[in-house]
């Protein structure tokens, strides 16, 4: 179990709130791709997020004046963690997918120190911050966002891609308040079961903890956990000690707050079950069993896809396309200039990126 803690627990970043200087910019067209770009093509703004392998900056493509984000991925950190395959997988998967509720890749490049993913800028802030500000969501609001995730997973699974890292921190809101799923570092295209130990402790399915091999059903488990967290304000198996969290997950006992409706409790129980012969989304009816569940009975799925309905969470209005006021500012873990340059042998691991 101690090894699982080391492999699966992510670092914590201190962050503070402060004003950020806006970048001069233009509104991007619907579809763009930065061919043969280098990091010098971009003017960097504030840090929007940070993690174990680097940070994400808002940026302006100087030539086109388009606002985007640049995800810096430290080659040295990736090599040390033996995660090169995950970086390649993230890049390859993002190149293939195109869906309304998934963050778009706009380009990529690398140099001696970093791999750079150029991504669209989604200005409404991260879903975790909106959830934290409200404490918890009502069922109408939670259902709206759960429906967008259902369609996203349906799309990814149709391409044999599993996401494996659903949580509020990996969801963004656009200007209007619709979701965008971000961070595909743990996503993987699969043919059969995979045995990689990855994810976030509160959201891990039992089959991952037990190293039994896992497939698409792990995503439906995480959906059930997210629905619970949206409605309760905390995940169902929460504990300060990750080992205790894993034990609670394996025991499978869910305690529902009194305000949960009968239908949502039934849906969560059917998603958050260790028995794969009973976990909906994985059975004979597939995703139809989720879409036709009583909790989603009034959802018009075509309207969800076309973003017909007004989102229940409205981010603060922007003063400009580069306004970052819906985000909390992060402090970079390691100054960019302090990253070490790899040897030629180590650079070879990134040759086919």
Coordinates of C-alpha atoms in Angstrom, one line a residue:
X1 CA 0.0 0.0 0.0
X2 CA 2.9 2.4 0.7
X3 CA 4.0 2.1 -2.9
X4 CA 0.5 2.9 -4.1
X5 CA 0.6 6.1 -2.0
X6 CA 3.9 7.1 -3.5
X7 CA 2.7 6.4 -7.1
X8 CA -0.7 7.9 -6.8
X9 CA -0.6 10.8 -4.5
X10 CA -0.1 14.2 -6.2
X11 CA 1.8 17.1 -4.8
X12 CA 0.2 20.2 -3.3
X13 CA 1.0 23.7 -4.5
X14 CA 0.6 26.8 -2.4
X15 CA -1.2 29.6 -4.2
X16 CA -2.1 33.2 -3.6
X17 CA -4.6 35.6 -5.2
X18 CA -3.3 38.7 -7.0
X19 CA -4.0 40.8 -10.0
X20 CA -2.5 39.8 -13.4
X21 CA -1.5 42.0 -16.3
X22 CA -3.7 41.4 -19.4
X23 CA -2.0 40.4 -22.6
X24 CA -2.9 42.2 -25.8
X25 CA -4.9 39.7 -27.9
X26 CA -7.5 38.8 -30.4
X27 CA -10.3 36.3 -30.2
X28 CA -9.2 33.0 -31.8
X29 CA -11.1 31.4 -34.7
X30 CA -13.0 28.2 -34.1
X31 CA -10.3 26.0 -35.4
X32 CA -6.6 26.8 -35.3
X33 CA -3.3 24.9 -35.3
X34 CA 0.2 26.3 -34.7
X35 CA 2.4 24.5 -37.2
X36 CA 6.2 24.2 -36.6
X37 CA 6.0 26.5 -33.6
X38 CA 8.6 27.1 -30.9
X39 CA 8.3 28.5 -27.4
X40 CA 9.8 31.8 -28.6
X41 CA 6.6 32.3 -30.7
X42 CA 4.7 32.9 -27.5
X43 CA 4.6 35.7 -24.9
X44 CA 4.0 34.2 -21.5
X45 CA 1.6 35.6 -18.9
X46 CA 0.8 34.4 -15.4
X47 CA 0.9 30.8 -14.2
X48 CA -2.6 29.3 -14.2
X49 CA -1.7 25.9 -12.7
X50 CA 1.2 23.9 -11.5
X51 CA 2.0 20.2 -10.9
X52 CA 4.8 17.7 -10.4
X53 CA 6.1 18.0 -14.0
X54 CA 5.8 21.7 -14.6
X55 CA 3.2 24.5 -15.0
X56 CA 0.6 26.0 -17.3
X57 CA 0.9 29.6 -18.5
X58 CA -1.6 31.8 -20.2
X59 CA 0.2 33.0 -23.4
X60 CA -0.2 35.0 -26.6
X61 CA 0.9 33.8 -29.9
X62 CA 2.8 36.8 -31.1
X63 CA 2.3 36.5 -34.8
X64 CA -1.5 35.8 -34.7
X65 CA -2.2 37.7 -31.5
X66 CA -4.3 34.6 -30.3
X67 CA -4.6 33.9 -26.6
X68 CA -3.9 30.3 -25.6
X69 CA -2.2 28.4 -22.8
X70 CA 1.2 26.7 -22.8
X71 CA 1.7 23.6 -20.7
X72 CA 5.4 23.3 -19.7
X73 CA 6.4 19.6 -19.1
X74 CA 9.9 19.2 -17.5
X75 CA 11.8 16.5 -19.4
X76 CA 14.0 15.9 -16.4
X77 CA 11.0 15.4 -14.0
X78 CA 9.3 13.2 -16.5
X79 CA 12.3 11.0 -17.0
X80 CA 12.9 10.8 -13.2
X81 CA 9.3 9.6 -12.7
X82 CA 9.5 7.3 -15.8
X83 CA 6.5 9.0 -17.3
X84 CA 7.7 9.6 -20.9
X85 CA 5.1 7.2 -22.3
X86 CA 2.3 9.2 -20.5
X87 CA 3.6 12.4 -22.1
X88 CA 3.6 10.9 -25.6
X89 CA 0.2 9.4 -25.0
X90 CA -1.3 12.7 -23.8
X91 CA 0.1 14.5 -27.0
X92 CA -1.1 11.7 -29.3
X93 CA -4.6 11.4 -27.8
X94 CA -5.2 15.2 -27.8
X95 CA -4.2 15.3 -31.5
X96 CA -6.9 12.8 -32.3
X97 CA -9.9 14.0 -30.4
X98 CA -12.3 16.9 -31.1
X99 CA -15.3 17.2 -28.8
X100 CA -17.2 20.2 -27.4
X101 CA -16.5 19.4 -23.8
X102 CA -12.8 18.5 -24.1
X103 CA -9.9 21.0 -24.2
X104 CA -8.4 21.4 -27.6
X105 CA -4.7 21.0 -28.5
X106 CA -3.5 23.8 -30.7
X107 CA 0.1 22.7 -31.2
X108 CA 3.2 21.3 -29.6
X109 CA 7.0 21.7 -29.6
X110 CA 10.0 21.0 -27.4
X111 CA 13.5 22.2 -26.6
X112 CA 16.4 20.9 -24.4
X113 CA 14.4 21.3 -21.2
X114 CA 10.7 21.1 -21.9
X115 CA 8.0 19.6 -23.9
X116 CA 5.3 22.2 -24.6
X117 CA 1.6 21.6 -25.3
X118 CA -0.2 24.5 -26.7
X119 CA -3.8 24.4 -25.6
X120 CA -6.9 26.6 -25.9
X121 CA -7.5 29.1 -23.2
X122 CA -10.7 28.4 -21.3
X123 CA -11.4 31.5 -19.2
X124 CA -14.1 30.5 -16.8
X125 CA -11.8 29.1 -14.1
X126 CA -11.5 25.5 -12.8
X127 CA -14.5 23.7 -11.6
X128 CA -13.0 22.8 -8.3
X129 CA -12.8 26.5 -7.3
X130 CA -16.4 27.1 -8.3
X131 CA -17.5 24.0 -6.3
X132 CA -15.4 25.1 -3.3
X133 CA -16.9 28.6 -3.4
X134 CA -20.4 27.1 -3.2
X135 CA -19.7 24.3 -0.8
X136 CA -21.9 21.9 -2.7
X137 CA -24.3 21.9 -5.7
X138 CA -28.0 21.2 -6.1
X139 CA -29.0 18.2 -8.1
X140 CA -30.1 20.3 -11.1
X141 CA -26.6 21.9 -11.4
X142 CA -24.8 18.6 -10.8
X143 CA -26.9 16.8 -13.4
X144 CA -26.1 19.5 -16.0
X145 CA -22.4 18.9 -15.6
X146 CA -22.6 15.2 -15.2
X147 CA -24.5 15.0 -18.5
X148 CA -21.6 16.8 -20.3
X149 CA -19.2 14.3 -18.8
X150 CA -21.3 11.3 -19.8
X151 CA -21.2 12.5 -23.4
X152 CA -17.5 13.1 -23.2
X153 CA -16.8 9.6 -21.9
X154 CA -19.1 8.1 -24.5
X155 CA -17.0 9.9 -27.2
X156 CA -13.7 8.8 -25.7
X157 CA -14.8 5.2 -25.2
X158 CA -16.0 5.0 -28.8
X159 CA -12.3 5.6 -29.7
X160 CA -11.1 3.1 -27.1
X161 CA -9.6 5.9 -24.9
X162 CA -10.0 5.8 -21.2
X163 CA -9.5 9.0 -19.3
X164 CA -8.7 7.8 -15.7
X165 CA -8.3 11.1 -13.9
X166 CA -11.8 12.6 -13.5
X167 CA -11.9 15.1 -10.6
X168 CA -13.1 18.7 -10.1
X169 CA -9.5 20.0 -10.5
X170 CA -9.3 18.6 -14.0
X171 CA -12.5 20.3 -15.2
X172 CA -12.6 23.9 -16.6
X173 CA -15.5 26.2 -17.4
X174 CA -15.7 28.3 -20.5
X175 CA -16.9 31.8 -20.6
X176 CA -20.6 30.7 -20.6
X177 CA -20.1 28.1 -17.9
X178 CA -19.9 24.9 -20.0
X179 CA -17.4 22.2 -19.1
X180 CA -14.0 21.4 -20.7
X181 CA -12.2 18.3 -19.6
X182 CA -8.5 19.0 -19.2
X183 CA -5.2 17.1 -18.3
X184 CA -5.0 13.9 -20.4
X185 CA -1.8 12.9 -18.7
X186 CA -3.3 9.6 -17.5
X187 CA -5.5 9.0 -20.6
X188 CA -4.7 5.9 -22.6
X189 CA -5.8 4.2 -25.8
X190 CA -6.4 0.5 -25.0
X191 CA -7.2 -2.7 -26.7
X192 CA -7.4 -4.9 -23.7
X193 CA -7.0 -4.4 -19.9
X194 CA -4.2 -2.1 -18.7
X195 CA -2.4 -2.5 -15.4
X196 CA -0.9 1.0 -14.9
X197 CA -1.1 2.4 -11.4
X198 CA -2.4 5.9 -11.9
X199 CA -5.1 8.3 -10.8
X200 CA -6.1 10.3 -7.7
X201 CA -6.7 8.5 -4.4
X202 CA -10.3 9.6 -3.7
X203 CA -11.4 8.6 -7.2
X204 CA -9.6 5.3 -7.7
X205 CA -11.7 2.3 -8.7
X206 CA -11.1 -1.0 -6.7
X207 CA -9.7 -2.8 -9.7
X208 CA -6.9 -0.2 -10.0
X209 CA -6.0 -0.5 -6.3
X210 CA -6.0 -4.3 -6.5
X211 CA -3.9 -4.2 -9.7
X212 CA -6.4 -6.5 -11.3
X213 CA -6.2 -4.7 -14.7
X214 CA -8.8 -2.2 -15.7
X215 CA -10.7 -0.9 -18.8
X216 CA -13.4 1.7 -19.6
X217 CA -15.5 0.9 -16.4
X218 CA -13.0 2.9 -14.3
X219 CA -14.3 6.1 -15.9
X220 CA -17.9 5.3 -14.9
X221 CA -16.7 4.7 -11.3
X222 CA -15.1 8.1 -11.2
X223 CA -18.3 9.7 -12.6
X224 CA -20.2 8.3 -9.6
X225 CA -17.6 9.7 -7.2
X226 CA -17.8 13.1 -8.9
X227 CA -21.6 13.2 -8.7
X228 CA -21.4 12.5 -5.0
X229 CA -18.7 15.1 -4.5
X230 CA -20.7 17.8 -6.4
X231 CA -23.7 17.1 -4.2
X232 CA -22.0 16.6 -0.8
X233 CA -19.0 18.9 -1.2
X234 CA -16.6 16.1 -0.4
X235 CA -15.9 12.7 -2.0
X236 CA -17.5 9.5 -0.6
X237 CA -14.3 7.8 0.6
X238 CA -12.4 10.8 1.8
X239 CA -9.7 10.4 4.4
X240 CA -6.5 12.3 5.3
X241 CA -4.5 9.1 4.9
X242 CA -4.5 7.7 1.4
X243 CA -4.1 4.2 2.7
X244 CA -7.4 4.6 4.7
X245 CA -9.0 6.0 1.6
X246 CA -8.1 2.9 -0.4
X247 CA -9.4 0.7 2.4
X248 CA -12.8 2.5 2.4
X249 CA -13.0 2.1 -1.4
X250 CA -12.4 -1.6 -1.1
X251 CA -15.0 -1.9 1.6
X252 CA -17.4 0.0 -0.7
X253 CA -19.7 1.5 2.0
X254 CA -21.2 4.8 0.9
X255 CA -22.9 7.1 3.5
X256 CA -25.3 9.5 1.8
X257 CA -26.3 12.9 3.2
X258 CA -30.0 13.2 3.9
X259 CA -30.5 15.7 1.0
X260 CA -29.6 13.2 -1.7
X261 CA -32.6 12.1 -3.7
X262 CA -33.6 8.5 -4.1
X263 CA -32.8 8.5 -7.8
X264 CA -29.3 10.0 -7.4
X265 CA -28.4 7.5 -4.6
X266 CA -29.5 4.7 -6.9
X267 CA -27.3 6.0 -9.8
X268 CA -24.3 6.5 -7.5
X269 CA -24.6 3.0 -6.1
X270 CA -24.8 1.5 -9.6
X271 CA -21.7 3.5 -10.7
X272 CA -19.7 3.1 -7.6
X273 CA -19.8 -0.7 -7.3
X274 CA -16.8 -3.0 -7.3
X275 CA -18.8 -5.7 -9.1
X276 CA -18.2 -5.1 -12.8
X277 CA -21.1 -7.3 -13.6
X278 CA -23.3 -4.7 -11.9
X279 CA -21.6 -1.4 -12.7
X280 CA -23.8 0.5 -15.2
X281 CA -22.1 1.8 -18.3
X282 CA -20.3 -1.6 -18.6
X283 CA -23.3 -3.9 -19.0
X284 CA -25.2 -5.2 -22.0
X285 CA -27.0 -1.9 -22.6
X286 CA -23.8 0.1 -22.3
X287 CA -24.0 3.8 -21.8
X288 CA -27.8 3.7 -22.7
X289 CA -28.4 2.4 -19.2
X290 CA -26.8 5.6 -17.7
X291 CA -28.6 7.9 -20.1
X292 CA -32.0 6.3 -19.4
X293 CA -31.5 6.2 -15.6
X294 CA -34.3 8.0 -13.7
X295 CA -31.9 10.7 -12.5
X296 CA -31.3 11.8 -16.1
X297 CA -35.0 11.2 -17.2
X298 CA -35.6 14.9 -18.2
X299 CA -32.2 15.3 -19.9
X300 CA -32.4 15.9 -23.7
X301 CA -29.1 14.5 -24.8
X302 CA -29.1 16.2 -28.2
X303 CA -29.5 19.6 -26.4
X304 CA -26.6 18.8 -24.1
X305 CA -24.4 18.1 -27.1
X306 CA -25.5 21.3 -28.8
X307 CA -25.2 23.4 -25.6
X308 CA -28.8 24.5 -25.9
X309 CA -29.4 24.9 -22.2
X310 CA -28.0 27.8 -20.2
X311 CA -25.3 26.7 -17.8
X312 CA -26.2 27.0 -14.1
X313 CA -22.8 28.4 -13.1
X314 CA -21.9 31.7 -14.7
X315 CA -18.2 32.7 -14.5
X316 CA -17.4 36.4 -13.8
X317 CA -17.5 38.5 -17.0
X318 CA -14.1 39.2 -18.6
X319 CA -12.5 42.5 -19.1
X320 CA -10.6 41.1 -22.1
X321 CA -10.0 37.7 -23.8
X322 CA -6.8 37.3 -21.7
X323 CA -8.5 38.1 -18.4
X324 CA -7.5 35.5 -15.8
X325 CA -9.6 36.8 -12.9
X326 CA -11.6 33.5 -12.7
X327 CA -8.4 31.7 -11.8
X328 CA -6.3 31.7 -8.7
X329 CA -2.7 32.5 -9.4
X330 CA -0.2 29.7 -8.7
X331 CA 3.4 30.0 -7.8
X332 CA 5.8 28.1 -10.0
X333 CA 7.4 25.1 -8.3
X334 CA 10.8 25.5 -9.9
X335 CA 11.9 28.6 -11.9
X336 CA 12.0 27.9 -15.6
X337 CA 15.6 28.8 -16.0
X338 CA 16.7 26.4 -13.2
X339 CA 15.6 23.3 -15.1
X340 CA 18.5 21.0 -16.0
X341 CA 19.5 20.2 -19.6
X342 CA 19.4 16.5 -20.5
X343 CA 22.3 14.5 -21.9
X344 CA 22.1 13.4 -25.5
X345 CA 21.1 9.9 -24.3
X346 CA 18.3 11.2 -22.2
X347 CA 17.1 13.5 -25.0
X348 CA 16.7 10.4 -27.2
X349 CA 13.7 9.3 -25.2
X350 CA 11.9 12.4 -26.6
X351 CA 13.1 12.0 -30.2
X352 CA 9.7 10.9 -31.6
X353 CA 7.6 13.6 -29.9

